[in-house]
Coordinates of C-alpha atoms and ligand atoms in Angstrom, one line a residue:
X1 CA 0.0 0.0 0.0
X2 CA 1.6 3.1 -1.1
X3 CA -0.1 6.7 0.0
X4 CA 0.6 9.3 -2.1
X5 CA 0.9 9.0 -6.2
X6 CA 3.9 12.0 -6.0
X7 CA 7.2 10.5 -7.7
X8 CA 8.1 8.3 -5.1
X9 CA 4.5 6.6 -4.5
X10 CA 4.4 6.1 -8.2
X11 CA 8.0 4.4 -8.8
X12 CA 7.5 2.5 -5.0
X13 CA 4.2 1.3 -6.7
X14 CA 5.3 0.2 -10.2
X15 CA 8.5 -1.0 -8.4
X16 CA 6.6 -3.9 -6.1
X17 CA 4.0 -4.3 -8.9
X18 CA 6.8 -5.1 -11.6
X19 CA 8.2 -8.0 -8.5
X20 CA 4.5 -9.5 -8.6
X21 CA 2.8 -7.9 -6.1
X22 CA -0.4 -6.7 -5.0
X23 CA -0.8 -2.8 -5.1
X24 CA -2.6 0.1 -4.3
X25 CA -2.1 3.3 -4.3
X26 CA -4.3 6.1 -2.2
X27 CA -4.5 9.8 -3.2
X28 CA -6.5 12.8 -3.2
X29 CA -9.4 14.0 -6.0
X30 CA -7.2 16.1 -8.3
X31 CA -4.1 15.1 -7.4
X32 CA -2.8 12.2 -9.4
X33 CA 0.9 12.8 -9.9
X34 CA 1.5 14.2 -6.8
X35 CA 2.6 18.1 -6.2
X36 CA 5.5 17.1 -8.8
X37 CA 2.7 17.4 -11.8
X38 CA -0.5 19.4 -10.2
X39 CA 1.5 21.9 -7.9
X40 CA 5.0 22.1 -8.3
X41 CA 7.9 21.0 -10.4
X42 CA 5.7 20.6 -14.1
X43 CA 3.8 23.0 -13.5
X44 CA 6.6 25.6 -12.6
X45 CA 9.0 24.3 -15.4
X46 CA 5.9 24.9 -18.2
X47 CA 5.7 28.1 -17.0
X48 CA 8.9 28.9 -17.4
X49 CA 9.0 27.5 -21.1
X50 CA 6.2 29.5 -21.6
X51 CA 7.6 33.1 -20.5
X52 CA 11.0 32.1 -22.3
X53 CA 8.8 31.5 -25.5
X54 CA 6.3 34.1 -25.5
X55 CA 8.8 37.0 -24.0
X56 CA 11.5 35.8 -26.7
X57 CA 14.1 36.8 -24.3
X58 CA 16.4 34.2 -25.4
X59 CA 16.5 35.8 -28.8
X60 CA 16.9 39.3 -28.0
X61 CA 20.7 39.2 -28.6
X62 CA 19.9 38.6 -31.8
X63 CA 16.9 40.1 -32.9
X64 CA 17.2 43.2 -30.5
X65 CA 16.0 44.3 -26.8
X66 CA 12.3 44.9 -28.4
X67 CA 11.8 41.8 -29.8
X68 CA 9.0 39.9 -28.0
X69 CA 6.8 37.0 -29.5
X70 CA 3.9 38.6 -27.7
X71 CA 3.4 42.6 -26.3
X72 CA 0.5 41.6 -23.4
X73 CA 1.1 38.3 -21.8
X74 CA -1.4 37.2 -19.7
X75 CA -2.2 34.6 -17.7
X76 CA -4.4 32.5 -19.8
X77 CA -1.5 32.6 -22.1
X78 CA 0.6 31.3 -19.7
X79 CA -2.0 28.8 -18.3
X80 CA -2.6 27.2 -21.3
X81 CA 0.5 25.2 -21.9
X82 CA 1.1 24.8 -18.2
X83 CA -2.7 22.9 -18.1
X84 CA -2.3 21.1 -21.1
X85 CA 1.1 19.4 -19.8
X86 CA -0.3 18.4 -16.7
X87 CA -3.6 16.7 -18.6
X88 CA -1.1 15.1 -20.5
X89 CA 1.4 13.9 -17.9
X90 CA -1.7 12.8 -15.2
X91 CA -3.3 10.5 -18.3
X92 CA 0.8 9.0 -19.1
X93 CA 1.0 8.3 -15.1
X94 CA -3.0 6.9 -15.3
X95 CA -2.0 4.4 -17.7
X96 CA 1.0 3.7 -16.3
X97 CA -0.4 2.7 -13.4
X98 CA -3.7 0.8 -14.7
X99 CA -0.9 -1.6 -17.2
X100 CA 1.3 -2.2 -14.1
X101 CA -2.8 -3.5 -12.3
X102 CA -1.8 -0.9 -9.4
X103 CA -5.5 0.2 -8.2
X104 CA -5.7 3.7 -7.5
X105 CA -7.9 4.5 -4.4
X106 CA -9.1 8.1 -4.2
X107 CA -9.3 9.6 -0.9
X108 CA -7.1 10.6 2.0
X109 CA -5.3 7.7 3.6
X110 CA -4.6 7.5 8.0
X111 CA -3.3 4.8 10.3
X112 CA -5.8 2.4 11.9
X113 CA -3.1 0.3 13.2
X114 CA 0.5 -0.3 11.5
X115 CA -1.1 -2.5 8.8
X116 CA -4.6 -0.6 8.4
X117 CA -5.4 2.2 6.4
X118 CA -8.7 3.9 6.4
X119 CA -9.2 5.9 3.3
X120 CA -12.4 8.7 3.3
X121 CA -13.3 10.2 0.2
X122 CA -15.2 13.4 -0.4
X123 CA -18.1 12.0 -1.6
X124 CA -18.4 9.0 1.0
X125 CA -19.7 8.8 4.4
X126 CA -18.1 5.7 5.3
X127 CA -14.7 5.0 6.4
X128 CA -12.7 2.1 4.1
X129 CA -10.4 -0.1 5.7
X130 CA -7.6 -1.5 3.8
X131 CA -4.9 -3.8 5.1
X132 CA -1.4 -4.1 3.7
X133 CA 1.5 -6.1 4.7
X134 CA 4.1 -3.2 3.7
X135 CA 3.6 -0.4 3.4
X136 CA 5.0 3.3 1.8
X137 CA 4.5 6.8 2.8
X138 CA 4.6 8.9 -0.1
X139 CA 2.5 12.0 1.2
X140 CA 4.9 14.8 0.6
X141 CA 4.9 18.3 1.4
X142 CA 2.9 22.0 1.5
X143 CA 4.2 25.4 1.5
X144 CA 5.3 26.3 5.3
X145 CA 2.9 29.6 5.7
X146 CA 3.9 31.6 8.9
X147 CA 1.1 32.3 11.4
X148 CA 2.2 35.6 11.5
X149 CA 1.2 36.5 8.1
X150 CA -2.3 36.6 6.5
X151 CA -2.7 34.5 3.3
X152 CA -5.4 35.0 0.9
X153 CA -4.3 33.4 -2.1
X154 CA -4.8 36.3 -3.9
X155 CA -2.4 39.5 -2.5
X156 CA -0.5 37.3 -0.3
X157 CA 0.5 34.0 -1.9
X158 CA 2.6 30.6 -1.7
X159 CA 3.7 28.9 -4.6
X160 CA 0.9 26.7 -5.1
X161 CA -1.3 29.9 -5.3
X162 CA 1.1 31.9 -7.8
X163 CA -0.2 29.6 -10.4
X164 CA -3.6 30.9 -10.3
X165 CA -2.9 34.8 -9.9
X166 CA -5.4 36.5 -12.5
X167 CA -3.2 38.9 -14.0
X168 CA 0.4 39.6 -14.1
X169 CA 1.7 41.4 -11.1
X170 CA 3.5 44.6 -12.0
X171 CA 5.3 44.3 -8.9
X172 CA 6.4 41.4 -6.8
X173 CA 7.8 40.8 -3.5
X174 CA 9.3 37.2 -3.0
X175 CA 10.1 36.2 0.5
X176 CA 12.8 33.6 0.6
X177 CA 15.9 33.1 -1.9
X178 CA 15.5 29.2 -2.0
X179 CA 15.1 27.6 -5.0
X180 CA 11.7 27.9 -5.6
X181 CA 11.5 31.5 -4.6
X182 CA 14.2 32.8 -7.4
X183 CA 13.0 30.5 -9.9
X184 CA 9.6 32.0 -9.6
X185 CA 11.1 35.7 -9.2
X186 CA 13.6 34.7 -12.7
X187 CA 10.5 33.9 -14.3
X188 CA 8.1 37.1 -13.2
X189 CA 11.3 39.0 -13.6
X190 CA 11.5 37.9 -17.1
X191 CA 7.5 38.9 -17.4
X192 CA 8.4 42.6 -17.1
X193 CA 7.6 42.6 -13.2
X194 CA 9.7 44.8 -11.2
X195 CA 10.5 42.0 -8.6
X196 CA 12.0 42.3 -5.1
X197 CA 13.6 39.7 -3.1
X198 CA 14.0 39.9 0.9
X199 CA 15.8 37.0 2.3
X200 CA 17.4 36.9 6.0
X201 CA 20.7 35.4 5.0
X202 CA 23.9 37.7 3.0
X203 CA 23.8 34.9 0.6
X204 CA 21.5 33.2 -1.6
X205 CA 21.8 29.5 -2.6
X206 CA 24.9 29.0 -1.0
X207 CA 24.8 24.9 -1.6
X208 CA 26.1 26.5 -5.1
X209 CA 29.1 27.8 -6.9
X210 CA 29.6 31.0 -5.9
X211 CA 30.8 32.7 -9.0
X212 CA 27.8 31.0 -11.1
X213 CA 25.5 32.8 -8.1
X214 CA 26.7 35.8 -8.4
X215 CA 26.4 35.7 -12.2
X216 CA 22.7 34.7 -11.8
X217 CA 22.5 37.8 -9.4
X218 CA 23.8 39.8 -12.4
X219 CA 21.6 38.7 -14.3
X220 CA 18.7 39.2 -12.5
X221 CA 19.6 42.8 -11.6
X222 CA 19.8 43.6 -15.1
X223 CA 16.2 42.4 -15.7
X224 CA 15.2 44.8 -12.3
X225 CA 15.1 42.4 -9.6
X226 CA 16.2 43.9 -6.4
X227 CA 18.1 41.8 -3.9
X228 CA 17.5 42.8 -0.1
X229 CA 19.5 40.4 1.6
X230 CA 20.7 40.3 5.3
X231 CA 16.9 41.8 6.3
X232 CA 13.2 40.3 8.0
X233 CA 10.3 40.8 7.0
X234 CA 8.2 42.1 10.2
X235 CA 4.7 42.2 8.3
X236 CA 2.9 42.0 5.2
X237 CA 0.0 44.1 5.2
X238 CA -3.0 43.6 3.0
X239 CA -4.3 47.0 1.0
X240 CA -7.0 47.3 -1.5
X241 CA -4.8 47.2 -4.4
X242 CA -1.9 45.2 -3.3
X243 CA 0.6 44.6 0.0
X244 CA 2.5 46.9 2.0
X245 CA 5.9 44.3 3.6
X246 CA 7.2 46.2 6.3
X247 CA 10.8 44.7 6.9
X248 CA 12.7 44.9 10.2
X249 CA 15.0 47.8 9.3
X250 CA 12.1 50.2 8.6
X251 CA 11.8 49.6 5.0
X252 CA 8.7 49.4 3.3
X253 CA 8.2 48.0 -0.3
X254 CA 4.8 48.3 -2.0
X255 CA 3.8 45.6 -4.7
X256 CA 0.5 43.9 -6.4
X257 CA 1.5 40.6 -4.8
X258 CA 3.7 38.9 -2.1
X259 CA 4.7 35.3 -2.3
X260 CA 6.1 33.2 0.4
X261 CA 8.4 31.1 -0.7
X262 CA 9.3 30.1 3.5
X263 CA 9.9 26.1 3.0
X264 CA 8.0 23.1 3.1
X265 CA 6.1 21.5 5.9
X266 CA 5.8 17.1 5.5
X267 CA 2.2 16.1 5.3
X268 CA 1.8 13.8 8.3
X269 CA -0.8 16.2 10.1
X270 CA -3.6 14.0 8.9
X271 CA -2.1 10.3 8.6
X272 CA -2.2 9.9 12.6
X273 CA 0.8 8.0 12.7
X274 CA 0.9 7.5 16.4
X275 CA -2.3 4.6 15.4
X276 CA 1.3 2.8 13.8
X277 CA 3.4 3.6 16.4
X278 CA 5.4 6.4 14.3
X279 CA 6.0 10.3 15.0
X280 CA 7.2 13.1 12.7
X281 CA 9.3 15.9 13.4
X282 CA 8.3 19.7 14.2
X283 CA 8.9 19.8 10.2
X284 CA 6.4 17.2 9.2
X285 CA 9.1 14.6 8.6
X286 CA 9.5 10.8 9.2
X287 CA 13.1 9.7 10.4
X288 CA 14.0 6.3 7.9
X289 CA 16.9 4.4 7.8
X290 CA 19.2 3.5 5.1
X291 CA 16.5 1.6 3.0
X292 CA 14.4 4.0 3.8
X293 CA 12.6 2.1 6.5
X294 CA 11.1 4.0 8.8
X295 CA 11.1 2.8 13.4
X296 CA 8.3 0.2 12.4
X297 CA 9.8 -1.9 9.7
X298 CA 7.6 -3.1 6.9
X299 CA 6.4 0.6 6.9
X300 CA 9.0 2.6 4.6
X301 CA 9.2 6.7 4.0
X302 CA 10.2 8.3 0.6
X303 CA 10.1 11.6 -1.1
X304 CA 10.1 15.2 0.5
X305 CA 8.7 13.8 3.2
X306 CA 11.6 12.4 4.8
X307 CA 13.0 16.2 4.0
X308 CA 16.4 16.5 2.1
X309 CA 17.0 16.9 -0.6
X310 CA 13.2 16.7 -2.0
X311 CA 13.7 16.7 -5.6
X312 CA 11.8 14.8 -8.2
X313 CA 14.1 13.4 -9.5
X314 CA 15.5 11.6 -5.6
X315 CA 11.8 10.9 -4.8
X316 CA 11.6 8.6 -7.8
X317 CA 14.8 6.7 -6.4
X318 CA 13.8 6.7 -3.4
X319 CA 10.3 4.7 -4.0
X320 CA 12.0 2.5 -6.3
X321 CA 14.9 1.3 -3.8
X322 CA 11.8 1.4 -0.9
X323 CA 9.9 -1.2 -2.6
X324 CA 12.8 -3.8 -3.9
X325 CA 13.7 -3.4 0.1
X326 CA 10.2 -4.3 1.0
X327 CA 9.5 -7.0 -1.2
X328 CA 13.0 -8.8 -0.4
X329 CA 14.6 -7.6 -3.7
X330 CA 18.6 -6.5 -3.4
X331 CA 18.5 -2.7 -4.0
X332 CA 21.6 -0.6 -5.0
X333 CA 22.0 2.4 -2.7
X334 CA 20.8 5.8 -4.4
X335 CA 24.1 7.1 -6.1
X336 CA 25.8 9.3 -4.5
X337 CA 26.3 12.0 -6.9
X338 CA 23.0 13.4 -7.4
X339 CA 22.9 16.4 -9.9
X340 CA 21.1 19.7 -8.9
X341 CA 19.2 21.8 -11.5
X342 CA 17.7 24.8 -10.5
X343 CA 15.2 26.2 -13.1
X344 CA 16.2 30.4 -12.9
X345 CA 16.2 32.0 -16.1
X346 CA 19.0 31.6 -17.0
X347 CA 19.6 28.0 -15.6
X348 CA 22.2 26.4 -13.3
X349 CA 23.2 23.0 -12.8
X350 CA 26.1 21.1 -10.7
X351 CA 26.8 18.2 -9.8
X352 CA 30.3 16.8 -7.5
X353 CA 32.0 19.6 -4.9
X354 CA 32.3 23.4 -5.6
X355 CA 35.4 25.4 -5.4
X356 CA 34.3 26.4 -1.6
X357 CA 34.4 22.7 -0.7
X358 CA 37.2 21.7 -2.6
X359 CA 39.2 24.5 -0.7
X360 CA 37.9 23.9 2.9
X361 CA 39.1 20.1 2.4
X362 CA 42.6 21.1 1.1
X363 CA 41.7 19.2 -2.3
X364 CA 44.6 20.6 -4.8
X365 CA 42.5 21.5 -7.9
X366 CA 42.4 23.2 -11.2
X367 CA 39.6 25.3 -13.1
X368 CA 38.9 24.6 -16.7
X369 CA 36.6 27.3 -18.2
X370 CA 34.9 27.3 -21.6
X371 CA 32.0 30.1 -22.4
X372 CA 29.1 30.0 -24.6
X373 CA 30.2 33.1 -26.7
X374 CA 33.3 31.4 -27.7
X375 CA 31.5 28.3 -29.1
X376 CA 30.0 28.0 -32.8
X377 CA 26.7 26.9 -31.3
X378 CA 26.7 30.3 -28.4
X379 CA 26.5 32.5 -30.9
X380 CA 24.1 30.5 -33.1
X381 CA 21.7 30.5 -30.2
X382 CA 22.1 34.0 -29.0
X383 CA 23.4 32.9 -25.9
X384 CA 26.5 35.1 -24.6
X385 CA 26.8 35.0 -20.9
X386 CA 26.6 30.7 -20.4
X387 CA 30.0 29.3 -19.0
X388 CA 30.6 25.7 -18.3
X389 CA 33.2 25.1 -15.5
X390 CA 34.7 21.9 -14.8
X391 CA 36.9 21.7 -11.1
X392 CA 39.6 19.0 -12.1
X393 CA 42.3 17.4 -9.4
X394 CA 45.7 18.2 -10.0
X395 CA 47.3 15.3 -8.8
X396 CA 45.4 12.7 -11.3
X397 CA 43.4 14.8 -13.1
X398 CA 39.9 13.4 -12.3
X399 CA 36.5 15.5 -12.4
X400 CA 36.0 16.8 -8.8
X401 CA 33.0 19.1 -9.7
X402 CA 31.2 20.4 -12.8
X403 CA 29.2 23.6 -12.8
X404 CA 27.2 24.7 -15.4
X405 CA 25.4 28.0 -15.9
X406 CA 22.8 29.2 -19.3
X407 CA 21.2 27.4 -21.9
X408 CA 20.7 23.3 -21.3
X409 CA 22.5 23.6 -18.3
X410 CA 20.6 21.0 -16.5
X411 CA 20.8 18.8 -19.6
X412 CA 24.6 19.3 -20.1
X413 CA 25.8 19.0 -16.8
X414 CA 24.7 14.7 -17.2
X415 CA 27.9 14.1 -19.3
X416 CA 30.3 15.6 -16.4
X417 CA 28.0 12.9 -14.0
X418 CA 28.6 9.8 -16.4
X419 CA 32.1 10.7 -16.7
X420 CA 32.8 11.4 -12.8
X421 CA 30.4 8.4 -12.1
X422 CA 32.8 6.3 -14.0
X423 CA 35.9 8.0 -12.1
X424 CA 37.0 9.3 -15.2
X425 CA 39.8 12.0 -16.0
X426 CA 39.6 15.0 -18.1
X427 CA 41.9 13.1 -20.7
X428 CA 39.0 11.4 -21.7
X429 CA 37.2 15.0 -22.3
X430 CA 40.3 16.4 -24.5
X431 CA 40.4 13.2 -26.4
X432 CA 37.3 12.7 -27.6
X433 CA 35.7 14.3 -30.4
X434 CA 32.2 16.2 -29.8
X435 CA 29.5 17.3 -32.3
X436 CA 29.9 20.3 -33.9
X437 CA 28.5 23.0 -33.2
X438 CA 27.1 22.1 -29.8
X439 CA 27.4 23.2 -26.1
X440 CA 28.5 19.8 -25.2
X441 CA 31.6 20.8 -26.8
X442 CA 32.2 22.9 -24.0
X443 CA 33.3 20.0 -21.8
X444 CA 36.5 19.7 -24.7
X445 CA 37.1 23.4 -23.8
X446 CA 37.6 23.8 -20.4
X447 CA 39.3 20.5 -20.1
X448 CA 41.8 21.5 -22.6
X449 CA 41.5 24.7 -20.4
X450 CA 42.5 23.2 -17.0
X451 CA 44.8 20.6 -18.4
X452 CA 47.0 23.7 -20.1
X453 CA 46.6 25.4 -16.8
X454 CA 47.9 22.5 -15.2
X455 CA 50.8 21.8 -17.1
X456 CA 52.1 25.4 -16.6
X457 CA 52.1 24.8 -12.9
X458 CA 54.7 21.4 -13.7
X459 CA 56.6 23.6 -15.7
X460 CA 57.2 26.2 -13.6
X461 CA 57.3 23.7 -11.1
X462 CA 60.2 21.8 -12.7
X463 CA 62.2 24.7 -13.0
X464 CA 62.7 25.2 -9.2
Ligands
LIG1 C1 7.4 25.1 -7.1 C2 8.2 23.8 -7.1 C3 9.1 23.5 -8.1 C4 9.8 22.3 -8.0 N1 10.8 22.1 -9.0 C5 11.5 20.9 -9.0 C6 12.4 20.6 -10.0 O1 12.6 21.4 -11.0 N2 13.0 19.5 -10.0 C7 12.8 18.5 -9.0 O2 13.5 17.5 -9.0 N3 12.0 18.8 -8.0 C8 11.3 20.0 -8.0 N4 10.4 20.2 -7.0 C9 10.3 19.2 -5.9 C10 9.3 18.1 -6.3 O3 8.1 18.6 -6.7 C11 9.2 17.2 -5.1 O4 10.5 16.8 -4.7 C12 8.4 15.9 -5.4 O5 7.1 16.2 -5.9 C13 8.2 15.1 -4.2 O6 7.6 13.9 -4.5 P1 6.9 13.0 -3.4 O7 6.7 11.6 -4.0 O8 7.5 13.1 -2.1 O9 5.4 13.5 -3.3 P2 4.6 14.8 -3.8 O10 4.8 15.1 -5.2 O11 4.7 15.9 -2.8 O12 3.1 14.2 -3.7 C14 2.6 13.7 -2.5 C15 1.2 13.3 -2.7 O13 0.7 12.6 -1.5 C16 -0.7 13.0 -1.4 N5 -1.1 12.8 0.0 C17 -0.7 13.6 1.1 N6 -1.3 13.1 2.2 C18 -2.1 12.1 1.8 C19 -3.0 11.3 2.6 N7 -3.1 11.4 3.9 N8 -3.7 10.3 1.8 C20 -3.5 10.2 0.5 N9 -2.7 11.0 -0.2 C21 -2.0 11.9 0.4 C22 -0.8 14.4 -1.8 O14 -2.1 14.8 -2.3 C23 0.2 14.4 -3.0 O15 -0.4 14.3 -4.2 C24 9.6 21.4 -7.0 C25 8.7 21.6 -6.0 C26 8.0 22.8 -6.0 C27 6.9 23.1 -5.0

């Protein structure tokens, strides 16, 4: 029995259905697929395709600052393509749940006892009772909304509720430089919205290279975001035409809308997991161990509910490896160089240590650098500021760290994981020949980069 049909319900599912087991799965009305296709990561990535399509910023380099595919974008052009994707992705997971004979029961799950569920659904009075012998707890997260701050889904917003707003904000405040709150400010940025981002740290997505952060900063300055960093917000006040956030140092910034973007709280609330003998933290998450079983041991935890690093793309894993360890079947452990994307406009990606790290562990390395602008395929696409950096040991001249920042950056940064995955060297970079014109050829650039850095240091080493 598997509750919640996010990423890692669905792979958990199809995992112990694929070994010959029984399976259900139980989820809410209107929310097949989890907050990964209804709430979150499609939806948010569609929307950015959309605003990088119809505000043809990607082409303005060459066709000039004015040129736009569209002068007034509004929402229901922006809508559109964000609700036709998720039609589309709900009907591919519906079918490939119904071939795989996992029944889908709608309605929210809670502990009877450690092997009963009871599922109530809107429309019925009655209880069900369901029995399992394992069973995985998919259920996710929600936006973390302060109790100090009044939400109404309209002037004051989370993410779930940006995606309904009926009109483009001409001004924004985002509260929080995580991931989700930059990606969302990139992309009203990118709208024309004069966007303002207040986040109590000095630094903003710190997990990341810092010189591919600041060039996002630079980025996003030049398409009027404004950074308040190192400052509170004390209130948010509601006005008839927008929100008045009062920050602690005395500053007050007027704009159309406010969105939280404050972290995520793990749906346990409602699953009464005492009834199975299990807690949750103050954060809504379930403790599991390194199968992802949680204190009671046929009952099993994936997904952003057992907190970091809640992606997608580590749910999915995470329900797969769950179920093989629950129906007796030897798992692999997840790999342990997981690539980050993080959808800004434009896009970074990373996968392995950052300079930062590198330096703190006194790891001897070398930077290769290659930028878009001087590759065939940069200046075909129009893209001038994107810079692949690969961090390379000096003593055998393995791939410590990639770092990508611009166009396909999440895409391009999977060749630097196969070849670090397969503890390969940067020879294997400068000898191999890559499609031409492509931005995969950057990878031949900054090799060639840090192994000609590299072999001026044993030079100038052997002459001493
Ligand atoms: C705005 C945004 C953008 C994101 N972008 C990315 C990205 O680009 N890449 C990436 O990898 N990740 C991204 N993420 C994170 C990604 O969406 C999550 O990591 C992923 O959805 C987590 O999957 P999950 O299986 O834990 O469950 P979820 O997708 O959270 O789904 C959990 C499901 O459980 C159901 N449920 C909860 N309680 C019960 C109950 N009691 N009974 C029955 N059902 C229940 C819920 O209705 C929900 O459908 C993003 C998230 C957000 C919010």
């Amino acid at each position: 029995m598997v509750l919640g049909s996010g990423p890692g319900g669905q792979k958990a599912a199809i995992a112990a259905a694929k070994l010959g087991k029984r399976v259900a799965v139980i989820e809410k009305r209107h929310m097949l697929g989890g907050v990964c296709i209804n709430t979150g990561t499609i939806p948010s990535k569609t929307l950015r395709e959309a605003v990088l399509y119809l505000t043809g910023l990607n082409q303005r380099e060459l066709y000039g600052a004015s040129y736009r595919v569209k002068d007034e974008i509004t929402v229901t052009d922006l809508g559109m393509r964000t609700q036709h994707v998720i039609g589309r992705e709900i009907q591919v997971i519906r079918s490939q749940l119904a071939r795989n004979h996992v029944t889908v029961l709608q309605g929210t799950g809670r502990f009877l006892d450690a092997h009963t569920i009871g599922i109530t659904a809107e429309e019925e009075r009655e209880e069900k009772k369901i029995t399992a012998e394992k069973i995985v707890i998919a259920t996710g997260t929600s936006p973390a909304r302060p109790s100090s701050v009044e939400f109404d889904d309209r002037t004051v917003i989370d993410s779930d509720a940006i995606l309904h707003l009926d009109r483009v904000p001409e001004t924004l405040v985002v509260v929080g430089a995580g991931v989700i709150g930059i990606e969302y400010a990139s992309m009203f940025a990118a709208l024309g919205t004069k966007v303002t981002v207040v986040e109590r740290r000095e630094r903003m997505l710190e997990f990341c290279d810092l010189e591919i952060v600041e060039a996002l900063k630079y980025h996003l300055r030049d398409l009027a975001v404004t950074f308040r960093f190192g400052e509170s917000v004390a209130a948010v006040e509601r006005r008839p035409r927008g929100a008045l956030t009062l920050l602690e140092s005395g500053k007050k910034i007027p704009a159309d809308c406010v969105m939280y973007s404050a972290g995520r709280q793990g749906k346990t609330s409602e699953l009464f997991l005492e009834a199975a003998g299990l807690a949750a933290d103050d954060r809504g998450r379930i403790a599991v161990d390194e199968n992802y079983a949680t204190e009671v041991p046929h009952i099993y935890a994936v997904g952003d509910v057992i907190g970091f690093p809640a992606l997608a793309a580590t749910s999915m894993e995470q329900g797969r490896l769950a179920a093989q360890h629950a129906c007796g079947e030897p798992a692999g452990d997840l790999h342990e160089l997981p690539p980050i994307g993080i959808y800004t406009i434009p896009e970074i990606s990373f996968v392995g240590k950052s300079e930062d790290e590198l330096t703190r562990e006194k790891v001897p390395f070398e930077v290769g650098i290659s930028r878009y602008r001087e590759l065939a395929r940069g200046q075909i696409i129009g893209d001038s500021y994107g810079m692949l950096k690969l961090l390379v040991s000096s003593e055998d001249r393995r791939l410590l760290g990639v770092h990508v920042f611009g166009t396909g950056a999440t895409e391009l940064v999977h060749i630097g994981q196969t070849v670090m995955g397969c503890g390969g060297t940067i020879d294997y970079l400068v000898n191999a020949v890559f499609n031409y014109p492509t931005l995969a050829e950057s990878y031949k650039v900054a090799a060639l980069d840090a192994m000609n850095k590299m072999r001026t240091v044993a030079r100038l080493t052997a002459e001493m």
